[in-house]
GROMACS .gro file of C-alpha atoms in nm:
model
  387
    1UNK     CA    1   2.215  -5.681   9.264
    2UNK     CA    2   2.159  -5.951   9.009
    3UNK     CA    3   1.974  -5.726   8.751
    4UNK     CA    4   2.247  -5.463   8.782
    5UNK     CA    5   2.513  -5.724   8.717
    6UNK     CA    6   2.329  -5.841   8.401
    7UNK     CA    7   2.312  -5.479   8.270
    8UNK     CA    8   2.685  -5.421   8.321
    9UNK     CA    9   2.775  -5.744   8.142
   10UNK     CA   10   2.546  -5.656   7.845
   11UNK     CA   11   2.707  -5.313   7.802
   12UNK     CA   12   3.053  -5.471   7.802
   13UNK     CA   13   2.951  -5.724   7.535
   14UNK     CA   14   2.798  -5.445   7.311
   15UNK     CA   15   3.108  -5.229   7.329
   16UNK     CA   16   3.324  -5.531   7.243
   17UNK     CA   17   3.111  -5.616   6.936
   18UNK     CA   18   3.116  -5.250   6.808
   19UNK     CA   19   3.492  -5.232   6.838
   20UNK     CA   20   3.528  -5.557   6.649
   21UNK     CA   21   3.306  -5.427   6.357
   22UNK     CA   22   3.534  -5.127   6.288
   23UNK     CA   23   3.851  -5.333   6.269
   24UNK     CA   24   3.814  -5.435   5.892
   25UNK     CA   25   3.800  -5.065   5.783
   26UNK     CA   26   4.132  -4.982   5.940
   27UNK     CA   27   4.276  -5.293   5.778
   28UNK     CA   28   4.133  -5.185   5.433
   29UNK     CA   29   4.298  -4.841   5.444
   30UNK     CA   30   4.628  -4.995   5.490
   31UNK     CA   31   4.577  -5.233   5.199
   32UNK     CA   32   4.519  -4.952   4.942
   33UNK     CA   33   4.747  -4.685   5.081
   34UNK     CA   34   4.678  -4.334   5.206
   35UNK     CA   35   4.354  -4.165   5.102
   36UNK     CA   36   4.560  -3.864   4.982
   37UNK     CA   37   4.763  -4.074   4.738
   38UNK     CA   38   4.524  -4.020   4.426
   39UNK     CA   39   4.542  -3.639   4.463
   40UNK     CA   40   4.918  -3.648   4.456
   41UNK     CA   41   4.906  -3.857   4.136
   42UNK     CA   42   4.678  -3.597   3.956
   43UNK     CA   43   4.919  -3.317   4.042
   44UNK     CA   44   5.203  -3.518   3.903
   45UNK     CA   45   4.994  -3.584   3.583
   46UNK     CA   46   4.949  -3.209   3.514
   47UNK     CA   47   5.324  -3.170   3.511
   48UNK     CA   48   5.359  -3.424   3.231
   49UNK     CA   49   5.417  -3.290   2.878
   50UNK     CA   50   5.081  -3.200   2.718
   51UNK     CA   51   4.965  -3.055   2.384
   52UNK     CA   52   4.791  -2.717   2.378
   53UNK     CA   53   4.555  -2.666   2.078
   54UNK     CA   54   4.518  -2.300   1.979
   55UNK     CA   55   4.310  -2.162   1.689
   56UNK     CA   56   4.518  -1.884   1.540
   57UNK     CA   57   4.295  -1.581   1.490
   58UNK     CA   58   3.918  -1.603   1.503
   59UNK     CA   59   3.737  -1.936   1.522
   60UNK     CA   60   3.449  -1.778   1.326
   61UNK     CA   61   3.504  -1.674   0.962
   62UNK     CA   62   3.264  -1.401   0.844
   63UNK     CA   63   3.237  -1.444   0.467
   64UNK     CA   64   2.984  -1.162   0.417
   65UNK     CA   65   2.757  -1.236   0.120
   66UNK     CA   66   2.788  -1.514  -0.133
   67UNK     CA   67   2.579  -1.644  -0.419
   68UNK     CA   68   2.352  -1.944  -0.378
   69UNK     CA   69   2.499  -2.252  -0.548
   70UNK     CA   70   2.847  -2.103  -0.531
   71UNK     CA   71   3.139  -2.270  -0.349
   72UNK     CA   72   3.369  -2.092  -0.107
   73UNK     CA   73   3.670  -2.199   0.100
   74UNK     CA   74   3.850  -2.068   0.405
   75UNK     CA   75   4.168  -2.187   0.571
   76UNK     CA   76   4.184  -2.192   0.950
   77UNK     CA   77   4.519  -2.222   1.133
   78UNK     CA   78   4.569  -2.442   1.439
   79UNK     CA   79   4.891  -2.418   1.642
   80UNK     CA   80   5.028  -2.648   1.910
   81UNK     CA   81   5.149  -2.429   2.197
   82UNK     CA   82   5.210  -2.730   2.422
   83UNK     CA   83   5.516  -2.944   2.482
   84UNK     CA   84   5.372  -3.273   2.353
   85UNK     CA   85   5.247  -3.367   2.004
   86UNK     CA   86   4.893  -3.250   1.925
   87UNK     CA   87   4.667  -3.503   1.758
   88UNK     CA   88   4.370  -3.387   1.543
   89UNK     CA   89   4.083  -3.594   1.414
   90UNK     CA   90   3.782  -3.489   1.202
   91UNK     CA   91   3.459  -3.519   1.402
   92UNK     CA   92   3.211  -3.406   1.136
   93UNK     CA   93   3.024  -3.095   1.027
   94UNK     CA   94   2.672  -2.957   1.071
   95UNK     CA   95   2.613  -2.924   0.698
   96UNK     CA   96   2.753  -3.043   0.367
   97UNK     CA   97   3.071  -2.854   0.446
   98UNK     CA   98   3.385  -3.055   0.397
   99UNK     CA   99   3.716  -3.042   0.576
  100UNK     CA  100   3.889  -3.068   0.244
  101UNK     CA  101   4.239  -3.037   0.382
  102UNK     CA  102   4.383  -3.148   0.713
  103UNK     CA  103   4.748  -3.148   0.617
  104UNK     CA  104   4.876  -3.327   0.926
  105UNK     CA  105   4.696  -3.511   1.200
  106UNK     CA  106   4.994  -3.505   1.438
  107UNK     CA  107   5.139  -3.157   1.503
  108UNK     CA  108   5.469  -3.131   1.693
  109UNK     CA  109   5.502  -2.867   1.968
  110UNK     CA  110   5.539  -2.515   1.828
  111UNK     CA  111   5.416  -2.603   1.481
  112UNK     CA  112   5.100  -2.495   1.294
  113UNK     CA  113   4.867  -2.686   1.063
  114UNK     CA  114   4.623  -2.556   0.800
  115UNK     CA  115   4.263  -2.675   0.805
  116UNK     CA  116   4.066  -2.586   0.493
  117UNK     CA  117   3.685  -2.570   0.515
  118UNK     CA  118   3.472  -2.572   0.198
  119UNK     CA  119   3.098  -2.503   0.175
  120UNK     CA  120   2.833  -2.497  -0.098
  121UNK     CA  121   2.493  -2.353   0.006
  122UNK     CA  122   2.200  -2.451  -0.217
  123UNK     CA  123   1.932  -2.217  -0.079
  124UNK     CA  124   1.903  -1.857   0.031
  125UNK     CA  125   1.971  -1.769   0.394
  126UNK     CA  126   1.998  -1.429   0.558
  127UNK     CA  127   2.208  -1.586   0.833
  128UNK     CA  128   2.409  -1.890   0.726
  129UNK     CA  129   2.606  -2.046   1.015
  130UNK     CA  130   2.772  -2.388   1.001
  131UNK     CA  131   3.026  -2.564   1.218
  132UNK     CA  132   3.303  -2.816   1.165
  133UNK     CA  133   3.444  -3.000   1.468
  134UNK     CA  134   3.790  -3.146   1.532
  135UNK     CA  135   3.873  -3.380   1.818
  136UNK     CA  136   4.208  -3.331   1.988
  137UNK     CA  137   4.422  -3.509   2.249
  138UNK     CA  138   4.450  -3.182   2.443
  139UNK     CA  139   4.278  -3.273   2.773
  140UNK     CA  140   4.176  -2.910   2.825
  141UNK     CA  141   4.027  -2.872   2.474
  142UNK     CA  142   3.903  -3.212   2.363
  143UNK     CA  143   3.713  -3.049   2.074
  144UNK     CA  144   3.772  -2.745   1.852
  145UNK     CA  145   3.484  -2.580   1.663
  146UNK     CA  146   3.549  -2.393   1.336
  147UNK     CA  147   3.258  -2.178   1.220
  148UNK     CA  148   3.159  -1.994   0.906
  149UNK     CA  149   2.892  -1.725   0.902
  150UNK     CA  150   2.737  -1.495   0.644
  151UNK     CA  151   2.442  -1.445   0.411
  152UNK     CA  152   2.355  -1.654   0.107
  153UNK     CA  153   2.195  -1.432  -0.152
  154UNK     CA  154   2.122  -1.407  -0.521
  155UNK     CA  155   2.439  -1.240  -0.639
  156UNK     CA  156   2.261  -1.054  -0.917
  157UNK     CA  157   1.906  -0.933  -0.889
  158UNK     CA  158   1.654  -0.705  -1.061
  159UNK     CA  159   1.432  -0.466  -0.870
  160UNK     CA  160   1.150  -0.500  -0.956
  161UNK     CA  161   1.184  -0.842  -1.116
  162UNK     CA  162   0.895  -0.772  -1.355
  163UNK     CA  163   0.712  -0.468  -1.493
  164UNK     CA  164   0.332  -0.462  -1.489
  165UNK     CA  165   0.190  -0.129  -1.599
  166UNK     CA  166  -0.158  -0.244  -1.501
  167UNK     CA  167  -0.472  -0.097  -1.660
  168UNK     CA  168  -0.395   0.212  -1.864
  169UNK     CA  169  -0.554   0.406  -2.145
  170UNK     CA  170  -0.425   0.407  -2.498
  171UNK     CA  171  -0.350   0.778  -2.469
  172UNK     CA  172  -0.095   0.734  -2.192
  173UNK     CA  173   0.282   0.745  -2.226
  174UNK     CA  174   0.428   0.478  -1.997
  175UNK     CA  175   0.777   0.432  -1.856
  176UNK     CA  176   0.939   0.214  -1.592
  177UNK     CA  177   1.291   0.175  -1.455
  178UNK     CA  178   1.447  -0.147  -1.326
  179UNK     CA  179   1.769  -0.164  -1.124
  180UNK     CA  180   1.998  -0.457  -1.207
  181UNK     CA  181   2.283  -0.497  -0.959
  182UNK     CA  182   2.537  -0.742  -0.820
  183UNK     CA  183   2.591  -0.778  -0.446
  184UNK     CA  184   2.923  -0.963  -0.482
  185UNK     CA  185   3.106  -0.789  -0.768
  186UNK     CA  186   3.212  -0.428  -0.809
  187UNK     CA  187   3.253  -0.471  -1.187
  188UNK     CA  188   2.910  -0.597  -1.290
  189UNK     CA  189   2.786  -0.436  -1.615
  190UNK     CA  190   2.480  -0.445  -1.840
  191UNK     CA  191   2.597  -0.488  -2.198
  192UNK     CA  192   2.276  -0.500  -2.404
  193UNK     CA  193   1.897  -0.504  -2.386
  194UNK     CA  194   1.638  -0.602  -2.644
  195UNK     CA  195   1.261  -0.641  -2.637
  196UNK     CA  196   1.110  -0.970  -2.751
  197UNK     CA  197   0.742  -1.028  -2.832
  198UNK     CA  198   0.627  -0.666  -2.863
  199UNK     CA  199   0.380  -0.696  -3.151
  200UNK     CA  200   0.316  -0.321  -3.160
  201UNK     CA  201   0.684  -0.253  -3.228
  202UNK     CA  202   0.649   0.072  -3.036
  203UNK     CA  203   0.806  -0.018  -2.702
  204UNK     CA  204   1.170   0.075  -2.646
  205UNK     CA  205   1.433  -0.004  -2.384
  206UNK     CA  206   1.774   0.138  -2.300
  207UNK     CA  207   2.051   0.091  -2.047
  208UNK     CA  208   2.150   0.376  -1.817
  209UNK     CA  209   2.412   0.396  -1.541
  210UNK     CA  210   2.317   0.405  -1.177
  211UNK     CA  211   2.429   0.717  -0.992
  212UNK     CA  212   2.624   0.662  -0.668
  213UNK     CA  213   2.313   0.765  -0.476
  214UNK     CA  214   2.094   0.521  -0.669
  215UNK     CA  215   2.345   0.238  -0.619
  216UNK     CA  216   2.365   0.314  -0.248
  217UNK     CA  217   1.985   0.299  -0.226
  218UNK     CA  218   1.981  -0.061  -0.355
  219UNK     CA  219   1.986  -0.358  -0.120
  220UNK     CA  220   2.358  -0.420  -0.103
  221UNK     CA  221   2.436  -0.357  -0.469
  222UNK     CA  222   2.806  -0.305  -0.542
  223UNK     CA  223   2.776  -0.235  -0.915
  224UNK     CA  224   2.525  -0.252  -1.199
  225UNK     CA  225   2.294  -0.033  -1.402
  226UNK     CA  226   1.931   0.025  -1.478
  227UNK     CA  227   1.702  -0.052  -1.769
  228UNK     CA  228   1.435   0.195  -1.872
  229UNK     CA  229   1.127   0.067  -2.054
  230UNK     CA  230   0.916   0.314  -2.253
  231UNK     CA  231   0.571   0.249  -2.405
  232UNK     CA  232   0.433   0.541  -2.608
  233UNK     CA  233   0.066   0.628  -2.637
  234UNK     CA  234  -0.129   0.460  -2.911
  235UNK     CA  235  -0.070   0.098  -2.808
  236UNK     CA  236  -0.336  -0.149  -2.929
  237UNK     CA  237  -0.633  -0.194  -2.701
  238UNK     CA  238  -0.613  -0.511  -2.495
  239UNK     CA  239  -0.362  -0.709  -2.295
  240UNK     CA  240  -0.001  -0.709  -2.410
  241UNK     CA  241   0.283  -0.921  -2.276
  242UNK     CA  242   0.643  -0.926  -2.388
  243UNK     CA  243   0.987  -0.938  -2.230
  244UNK     CA  244   1.321  -0.761  -2.211
  245UNK     CA  245   1.633  -0.974  -2.249
  246UNK     CA  246   1.919  -0.809  -2.061
  247UNK     CA  247   2.275  -0.919  -2.137
  248UNK     CA  248   2.549  -0.881  -1.874
  249UNK     CA  249   2.923  -0.939  -1.837
  250UNK     CA  250   2.871  -1.194  -1.558
  251UNK     CA  251   2.964  -1.546  -1.680
  252UNK     CA  252   2.702  -1.705  -1.451
  253UNK     CA  253   2.422  -1.464  -1.552
  254UNK     CA  254   2.489  -1.379  -1.914
  255UNK     CA  255   2.125  -1.298  -1.981
  256UNK     CA  256   1.840  -1.193  -1.751
  257UNK     CA  257   1.475  -1.196  -1.852
  258UNK     CA  258   1.238  -0.918  -1.745
  259UNK     CA  259   0.864  -0.988  -1.804
  260UNK     CA  260   0.658  -0.683  -1.910
  261UNK     CA  261   0.279  -0.661  -1.925
  262UNK     CA  262   0.017  -0.393  -1.976
  263UNK     CA  263  -0.361  -0.385  -2.010
  264UNK     CA  264  -0.456  -0.106  -2.249
  265UNK     CA  265  -0.812   0.017  -2.236
  266UNK     CA  266  -0.969   0.318  -2.395
  267UNK     CA  267  -1.274   0.484  -2.538
  268UNK     CA  268  -1.323   0.207  -2.798
  269UNK     CA  269  -1.461  -0.131  -2.687
  270UNK     CA  270  -1.612  -0.441  -2.846
  271UNK     CA  271  -1.959  -0.559  -2.740
  272UNK     CA  272  -2.126  -0.880  -2.861
  273UNK     CA  273  -2.370  -1.154  -2.766
  274UNK     CA  274  -2.070  -1.388  -2.800
  275UNK     CA  275  -1.850  -1.387  -2.493
  276UNK     CA  276  -1.553  -1.148  -2.508
  277UNK     CA  277  -1.274  -1.153  -2.252
  278UNK     CA  278  -1.250  -0.778  -2.203
  279UNK     CA  279  -0.917  -0.799  -2.014
  280UNK     CA  280  -0.752  -0.963  -2.316
  281UNK     CA  281  -0.989  -0.845  -2.590
  282UNK     CA  282  -1.043  -1.202  -2.706
  283UNK     CA  283  -1.374  -1.324  -2.849
  284UNK     CA  284  -1.447  -1.688  -2.758
  285UNK     CA  285  -1.602  -1.822  -3.079
  286UNK     CA  286  -1.536  -2.185  -2.990
  287UNK     CA  287  -1.578  -2.467  -3.241
  288UNK     CA  288  -1.740  -2.374  -3.573
  289UNK     CA  289  -1.882  -2.609  -3.833
  290UNK     CA  290  -1.674  -2.571  -4.149
  291UNK     CA  291  -1.966  -2.695  -4.358
  292UNK     CA  292  -2.216  -2.440  -4.226
  293UNK     CA  293  -1.985  -2.150  -4.148
  294UNK     CA  294  -2.080  -1.877  -3.899
  295UNK     CA  295  -2.176  -1.509  -3.885
  296UNK     CA  296  -2.132  -1.293  -3.574
  297UNK     CA  297  -2.234  -0.932  -3.507
  298UNK     CA  298  -2.003  -0.719  -3.296
  299UNK     CA  299  -2.080  -0.363  -3.189
  300UNK     CA  300  -1.779  -0.136  -3.170
  301UNK     CA  301  -1.865   0.123  -2.906
  302UNK     CA  302  -1.689   0.461  -2.920
  303UNK     CA  303  -1.710   0.692  -2.618
  304UNK     CA  304  -1.515   0.985  -2.479
  305UNK     CA  305  -1.458   1.343  -2.591
  306UNK     CA  306  -1.339   1.243  -2.941
  307UNK     CA  307  -1.625   1.004  -3.027
  308UNK     CA  308  -1.777   1.226  -3.296
  309UNK     CA  309  -1.444   1.277  -3.475
  310UNK     CA  310  -1.335   0.915  -3.451
  311UNK     CA  311  -1.335   0.721  -3.778
  312UNK     CA  312  -1.277   0.343  -3.794
  313UNK     CA  313  -1.169   0.118  -4.078
  314UNK     CA  314  -1.074  -0.249  -4.111
  315UNK     CA  315  -0.696  -0.276  -4.156
  316UNK     CA  316  -0.628  -0.645  -4.087
  317UNK     CA  317  -0.822  -0.970  -4.101
  318UNK     CA  318  -0.667  -1.300  -3.997
  319UNK     CA  319  -0.715  -1.573  -4.117
  320UNK     CA  320  -0.771  -1.485  -4.480
  321UNK     CA  321  -1.092  -1.688  -4.518
  322UNK     CA  322  -1.264  -1.474  -4.255
  323UNK     CA  323  -1.458  -1.168  -4.367
  324UNK     CA  324  -1.502  -0.849  -4.165
  325UNK     CA  325  -1.746  -0.577  -4.271
  326UNK     CA  326  -1.772  -0.251  -4.083
  327UNK     CA  327  -2.109  -0.074  -4.120
  328UNK     CA  328  -2.200   0.291  -4.091
  329UNK     CA  329  -2.162   0.449  -3.750
  330UNK     CA  330  -2.472   0.544  -3.557
  331UNK     CA  331  -2.529   0.764  -3.257
  332UNK     CA  332  -2.633   0.532  -2.977
  333UNK     CA  333  -2.704   0.803  -2.722
  334UNK     CA  334  -2.558   1.134  -2.602
  335UNK     CA  335  -2.235   0.971  -2.494
  336UNK     CA  336  -2.168   0.689  -2.740
  337UNK     CA  337  -2.129   0.612  -3.109
  338UNK     CA  338  -2.162   0.253  -3.236
  339UNK     CA  339  -2.018   0.082  -3.544
  340UNK     CA  340  -2.171  -0.252  -3.647
  341UNK     CA  341  -1.898  -0.502  -3.732
  342UNK     CA  342  -2.001  -0.827  -3.899
  343UNK     CA  343  -1.762  -1.122  -3.891
  344UNK     CA  344  -1.825  -1.410  -4.128
  345UNK     CA  345  -1.674  -1.753  -4.177
  346UNK     CA  346  -1.817  -1.877  -4.509
  347UNK     CA  347  -1.963  -2.225  -4.552
  348UNK     CA  348  -1.737  -2.506  -4.673
  349UNK     CA  349  -1.436  -2.369  -4.488
  350UNK     CA  350  -1.159  -2.624  -4.436
  351UNK     CA  351  -1.062  -2.737  -4.086
  352UNK     CA  352  -0.828  -2.503  -3.902
  353UNK     CA  353  -0.724  -2.415  -3.548
  354UNK     CA  354  -0.680  -2.068  -3.402
  355UNK     CA  355  -0.667  -2.166  -3.036
  356UNK     CA  356  -0.330  -2.012  -2.957
  357UNK     CA  357  -0.032  -2.189  -2.802
  358UNK     CA  358   0.101  -2.485  -2.994
  359UNK     CA  359  -0.224  -2.527  -3.191
  360UNK     CA  360  -0.182  -2.203  -3.385
  361UNK     CA  361  -0.211  -1.827  -3.355
  362UNK     CA  362  -0.535  -1.660  -3.257
  363UNK     CA  363  -0.740  -1.496  -3.528
  364UNK     CA  364  -0.747  -1.118  -3.532
  365UNK     CA  365  -0.953  -0.825  -3.657
  366UNK     CA  366  -0.765  -0.497  -3.642
  367UNK     CA  367  -0.932  -0.159  -3.690
  368UNK     CA  368  -0.749   0.158  -3.783
  369UNK     CA  369  -0.848   0.467  -3.582
  370UNK     CA  370  -0.841   0.827  -3.703
  371UNK     CA  371  -0.945   1.144  -3.525
  372UNK     CA  372  -0.873   1.008  -3.180
  373UNK     CA  373  -0.542   1.111  -3.017
  374UNK     CA  374  -0.560   0.822  -2.769
  375UNK     CA  375  -0.498   0.543  -3.017
  376UNK     CA  376  -0.424   0.464  -3.380
  377UNK     CA  377  -0.570   0.112  -3.386
  378UNK     CA  378  -0.769  -0.138  -3.185
  379UNK     CA  379  -0.757  -0.514  -3.209
  380UNK     CA  380  -1.004  -0.795  -3.138
  381UNK     CA  381  -0.852  -1.141  -3.125
  382UNK     CA  382  -1.055  -1.451  -3.203
  383UNK     CA  383  -1.032  -1.787  -3.026
  384UNK     CA  384  -1.184  -2.057  -3.243
  385UNK     CA  385  -1.141  -2.373  -3.444
  386UNK     CA  386  -1.312  -2.491  -3.764
  387UNK     CA  387  -1.410  -2.856  -3.793
   0.00000   0.00000   0.00000
């Protein structure tokens, strides 16, 4: 009986201790009120007057295409559809855009405020998207995002942006057409074109209108024209570079520059023991002693179907102190005729530079050509200096 009595007493003591440990919790709930009291307070809060920030229209402004380095603006409208004042505060932008105008920072219920966004892209972008953020006191819309989207392009472009006729023969007629259009203006016009640096004086250029089909075929062109470049046969043998200066009615692009190049080859070529840059027809004479002078033999090789009828003569020698003597032509083989051409710089010649660029023009020997329909003259330029 005694062990049973001990067990009953222990159970009684445990139950008494457990009951005592729960007593503080009941007391605590009474101290802080009913557990449902906070929910009732939130419902009451929603019934209080609140602002309601609404972006009138679209929050994203599609500006289409704009020119790099240009500045554009757009005005967004924000309305307060709530029954308490709406407070706005600038929270920054994702680019160098500026919220240039936030007329009022406190908007009464029912009223609207203008927010002007300005942007200035400095590089090209096929998809230009930036965001400006406003903080509000609207608990349901603590932030408003205003976005701009479009493409940043070169407003005026040429296609192609240079003309390279490549390697051609002197008997070829050459022509090229370049579209010049604006992607932002429907009144862009080409007003004039002139060629600069064409030593042959034979190249021509003119402005022509673009047909509706041609304009539609451009990459977004709204207006413009085209420039046609024409190089007749008979251009001097060698490399030629010049440019077309195209005037327009656009105040930000009054003149456009179009580089033009051509490498004219033919049946007449210069061969020598002294190095000749055949792409540019330039003989690299280097530095020559003015006291001793120098003599160089050049073979003028004539090939092609008109070789037997071709007659050469010296038509220009530059500088004046240089001498050029063309010998009698000889038949080299069944396919070629050769003219010996002797170039001489006499002894006791004063110092001079013919290295091109800022140091002076290159020297030049020009030969007139008769009996060959491909060309009327060929030219060999000379890179040298006399010391």
